[in-house]
Amino acid sequence: GAGVSQSPSNKVTEKGKDVELRCDPISGHTALYWYRQSLGQGLEFLIYFQGNSAPDKSGLPSDRFSAERTGGSVSTLTIQRTQQEDSAVYLCASSPGQGSSYEQYFGPGTRLTVT
Amino acid sequence: KQEVTQIPAALSVPEGENLVLNCSFTDSAIYNLQWFRQDPGKGLTSLLLIQSSQREQTSGRLNASLDKSSGRSTLYIAASQPGDSATYLCAAITDSWGKLQFGAGTQVVVTP
């Protein structure tokens, strides 16, 4: 079956511009996670969705970052006024249930480069 | 705060040798632990999820153990093959929502 998909696969943007990153989870998966992978910081948790609500936003690095999920499916991560330190690979994962007992399945990621 | 460490950072072995990858975590109050594989430029592939009540989990040539009391997990890969070359990441599940706390990974090269 189809896995987690993310778009675009690569995004180059100028400093100060806004970007939107999209994640399509596996059909039927209720939990969705965003992570960021950068050279200096490794893999970091950003935000978690259960259905359309986000009970844990603790990993968002600043108020320039926001995310939403609609219809319990697609999620969009938005970064406003991008900075060079935002350059990273943004990974999305989904899992079939709420909580810690379920494996997370990752998408291929979006590589963001801020120039 | 939970810290997850993987040692060594890199490992090179000849084909056929068994691989032993180590993961340690500072807070034993984890929910579960998950091992992943990452190929260059790609996302993460889940290998094994070990529930906190389990001591080990097996899938094919892979076996992962979990010792919460000592804060350690070990991934064994039997009879390594060049296709096993990748970066292996462990991640502790640190809350009931399933948030993953990752180690920095071990980069493995299996030489023919």
GROMACS .gro file of N, CA and C in nm, chain B residues 44-110:
model
  201
  159LEU      N    1   1.328   0.748   0.700
  159LEU     CA    2   1.359   0.643   0.796
  159LEU      C    3   1.271   0.522   0.771
  160THR      N    4   1.331   0.404   0.779
  160THR     CA    5   1.258   0.279   0.769
  160THR      C    6   1.255   0.213   0.906
  161SER      N    7   1.136   0.185   0.957
  161SER     CA    8   1.125   0.121   1.087
  161SER      C    9   1.172  -0.024   1.078
  162LEU      N   10   1.256  -0.063   1.173
  162LEU     CA   11   1.306  -0.200   1.178
  162LEU      C   12   1.233  -0.282   1.285
  163LEU      N   13   1.235  -0.229   1.406
  163LEU     CA   14   1.175  -0.302   1.519
  163LEU      C   15   1.123  -0.203   1.621
  164LEU      N   16   1.011  -0.238   1.682
  164LEU     CA   17   0.958  -0.163   1.796
  164LEU      C   18   0.956  -0.258   1.914
  165ILE      N   19   1.023  -0.220   2.023
  165ILE     CA   20   1.024  -0.304   2.143
  165ILE      C   21   0.937  -0.237   2.248
  166GLN      N   22   0.833  -0.307   2.290
  166GLN     CA   23   0.749  -0.255   2.396
  166GLN      C   24   0.827  -0.256   2.528
  167SER      N   25   0.791  -0.167   2.618
  167SER     CA   26   0.866  -0.155   2.744
  167SER      C   27   0.856  -0.282   2.827
  168SER      N   28   0.752  -0.361   2.805
  168SER     CA   29   0.735  -0.486   2.881
  168SER      C   30   0.813  -0.603   2.819
  169GLN      N   31   0.868  -0.581   2.700
  169GLN     CA   32   0.942  -0.687   2.633
  169GLN      C   33   1.090  -0.673   2.663
  170ARG      N   34   1.162  -0.782   2.646
  170ARG     CA   35   1.307  -0.776   2.661
  170ARG      C   36   1.376  -0.787   2.527
  171GLU      N   37   1.306  -0.843   2.427
  171GLU     CA   38   1.365  -0.847   2.295
  171GLU      C   39   1.259  -0.864   2.189
  172GLN      N   40   1.303  -0.835   2.067
  172GLN     CA   41   1.215  -0.843   1.951
  172GLN      C   42   1.301  -0.889   1.833
  173THR      N   43   1.244  -0.978   1.750
  173THR     CA   44   1.322  -1.035   1.641
  173THR      C   45   1.247  -1.020   1.510
  174SER      N   46   1.325  -0.993   1.404
  174SER     CA   47   1.269  -0.992   1.270
  174SER      C   48   1.378  -1.037   1.173
  175GLY      N   49   1.364  -1.158   1.123
  175GLY     CA   50   1.465  -1.210   1.030
  175GLY      C   51   1.603  -1.214   1.093
  176ARG      N   52   1.699  -1.147   1.029
  176ARG     CA   53   1.837  -1.145   1.080
  176ARG      C   54   1.855  -1.043   1.191
  177LEU      N   55   1.752  -0.968   1.223
  177LEU     CA   56   1.762  -0.862   1.323
  177LEU      C   57   1.705  -0.908   1.457
  178ASN      N   58   1.778  -0.871   1.561
  178ASN     CA   59   1.730  -0.896   1.696
  178ASN      C   60   1.764  -0.775   1.780
  179ALA      N   61   1.666  -0.722   1.851
  179ALA     CA   62   1.691  -0.607   1.938
  179ALA      C   63   1.653  -0.644   2.080
  180SER      N   64   1.739  -0.606   2.173
  180SER     CA   65   1.712  -0.629   2.315
  180SER      C   66   1.690  -0.497   2.385
  181LEU      N   67   1.620  -0.502   2.497
  181LEU     CA   68   1.593  -0.383   2.575
  181LEU      C   69   1.610  -0.415   2.722
  182ASP      N   70   1.695  -0.336   2.790
  182ASP     CA   71   1.712  -0.348   2.934
  182ASP      C   72   1.686  -0.210   2.992
  183LYS      N   73   1.564  -0.189   3.039
  183LYS     CA   74   1.527  -0.057   3.089
  183LYS      C   75   1.606  -0.019   3.214
  184SER      N   76   1.630  -0.116   3.299
  184SER     CA   77   1.695  -0.084   3.427
  184SER      C   78   1.836  -0.030   3.406
  185SER      N   79   1.904  -0.079   3.303
  185SER     CA   80   2.039  -0.029   3.277
  185SER      C   81   2.040   0.079   3.169
  186GLY      N   82   1.924   0.109   3.112
  186GLY     CA   83   1.914   0.213   3.011
  186GLY      C   84   1.983   0.177   2.881
  187ARG      N   85   1.966   0.053   2.836
  187ARG     CA   86   2.037   0.009   2.716
  187ARG      C   87   1.948  -0.071   2.623
  188SER      N   88   1.975  -0.053   2.494
  188SER     CA   89   1.918  -0.140   2.392
  188SER      C   90   2.029  -0.175   2.295
  189THR      N   91   2.024  -0.296   2.244
  189THR     CA   92   2.125  -0.342   2.148
  189THR      C   93   2.055  -0.401   2.027
  190LEU      N   94   2.102  -0.362   1.910
  190LEU     CA   95   2.053  -0.419   1.785
  190LEU      C   96   2.161  -0.512   1.729
  191TYR      N   97   2.124  -0.638   1.708
  191TYR     CA   98   2.213  -0.736   1.648
  191TYR      C   99   2.168  -0.763   1.505
  192ILE      N  100   2.261  -0.759   1.413
  192ILE     CA  101   2.232  -0.797   1.275
  192ILE      C  102   2.325  -0.913   1.242
  193ALA      N  103   2.265  -1.028   1.216
  193ALA     CA  104   2.343  -1.148   1.190
  193ALA      C  105   2.389  -1.154   1.045
  194ALA      N  106   2.509  -1.208   1.026
  194ALA     CA  107   2.561  -1.235   0.891
  194ALA      C  108   2.543  -1.115   0.799
  195SER      N  109   2.612  -1.007   0.833
  195SER     CA  110   2.591  -0.880   0.762
  195SER      C  111   2.618  -0.894   0.612
  196GLN      N  112   2.548  -0.809   0.536
  196GLN     CA  113   2.560  -0.805   0.389
  196GLN      C  114   2.586  -0.661   0.347
  197PRO      N  115   2.646  -0.641   0.230
  197PRO     CA  116   2.669  -0.503   0.184
  197PRO      C  117   2.542  -0.419   0.182
  198GLY      N  118   2.427  -0.481   0.157
  198GLY     CA  119   2.300  -0.408   0.159
  198GLY      C  120   2.259  -0.359   0.296
  199ASP      N  121   2.328  -0.404   0.399
  199ASP     CA  122   2.299  -0.354   0.534
  199ASP      C  123   2.367  -0.221   0.561
  200SER      N  124   2.450  -0.176   0.469
  200SER     CA  125   2.518  -0.047   0.486
  200SER      C  126   2.416   0.065   0.490
  201ALA      N  127   2.416   0.140   0.598
  201ALA     CA  128   2.318   0.247   0.621
  201ALA      C  129   2.351   0.309   0.756
  202THR      N  130   2.273   0.411   0.792
  202THR     CA  131   2.280   0.465   0.928
  202THR      C  132   2.165   0.407   1.009
  203TYR      N  133   2.197   0.359   1.127
  203TYR     CA  134   2.098   0.297   1.215
  203TYR      C  135   2.072   0.391   1.333
  204LEU      N  136   1.946   0.421   1.355
  204LEU     CA  137   1.906   0.514   1.461
  204LEU      C  138   1.817   0.442   1.561
  205CYS      N  139   1.841   0.469   1.687
  205CYS     CA  140   1.745   0.424   1.788
  205CYS      C  141   1.671   0.546   1.841
  206ALA      N  142   1.550   0.523   1.886
  206ALA     CA  143   1.468   0.631   1.938
  206ALA      C  144   1.387   0.582   2.056
  207ALA      N  145   1.395   0.654   2.165
  207ALA     CA  146   1.315   0.621   2.283
  207ALA      C  147   1.183   0.694   2.276
  208ILE      N  148   1.078   0.623   2.308
  208ILE     CA  149   0.945   0.685   2.310
  208ILE      C  150   0.922   0.735   2.452
  209THR      N  151   0.913   0.865   2.463
  209THR     CA  152   0.927   0.929   2.594
  209THR      C  153   0.797   0.975   2.657
  210ASP      N  154   0.688   0.965   2.586
  210ASP     CA  155   0.560   1.001   2.648
  210ASP      C  156   0.448   0.921   2.585
  211SER      N  157   0.330   0.936   2.642
  211SER     CA  158   0.217   0.854   2.597
  211SER      C  159   0.169   0.892   2.458
  212TRP      N  160   0.212   1.011   2.409
  212TRP     CA  161   0.175   1.050   2.273
  212TRP      C  162   0.260   0.980   2.168
  213GLY      N  163   0.371   0.921   2.212
  213GLY     CA  164   0.457   0.852   2.115
  213GLY      C  165   0.573   0.935   2.063
  214LYS      N  166   0.601   1.048   2.129
  214LYS     CA  167   0.711   1.133   2.085
  214LYS      C  168   0.842   1.056   2.089
  215LEU      N  169   0.919   1.063   1.978
  215LEU     CA  170   1.046   0.992   1.968
  215LEU      C  171   1.162   1.084   2.003
  216GLN      N  172   1.252   1.036   2.087
  216GLN     CA  173   1.378   1.105   2.118
  216GLN      C  174   1.488   1.022   2.055
  217PHE      N  175   1.556   1.079   1.954
  217PHE     CA  176   1.650   1.003   1.873
  217PHE      C  177   1.793   1.013   1.924
  218GLY      N  178   1.869   0.905   1.902
  218GLY     CA  179   2.013   0.913   1.910
  218GLY      C  180   2.069   0.969   1.780
  219ALA      N  181   2.200   0.992   1.778
  219ALA     CA  182   2.263   1.053   1.660
  219ALA      C  183   2.289   0.950   1.549
  220GLY      N  184   2.276   0.822   1.582
  220GLY     CA  185   2.292   0.720   1.480
  220GLY      C  186   2.430   0.658   1.476
  221THR      N  187   2.435   0.536   1.422
  221THR     CA  188   2.561   0.468   1.393
  221THR      C  189   2.565   0.441   1.243
  222GLN      N  190   2.668   0.494   1.178
  222GLN     CA  191   2.684   0.473   1.033
  222GLN      C  192   2.760   0.343   1.011
  223VAL      N  193   2.697   0.252   0.940
  223VAL     CA  194   2.753   0.118   0.920
  223VAL      C  195   2.792   0.099   0.775
  224VAL      N  196   2.912   0.049   0.754
  224VAL     CA  197   2.958   0.010   0.620
  224VAL      C  198   2.996  -0.137   0.625
  225VAL      N  199   2.935  -0.217   0.538
  225VAL     CA  200   2.968  -0.358   0.526
  225VAL      C  201   3.042  -0.378   0.396
   0.00000   0.00000   0.00000
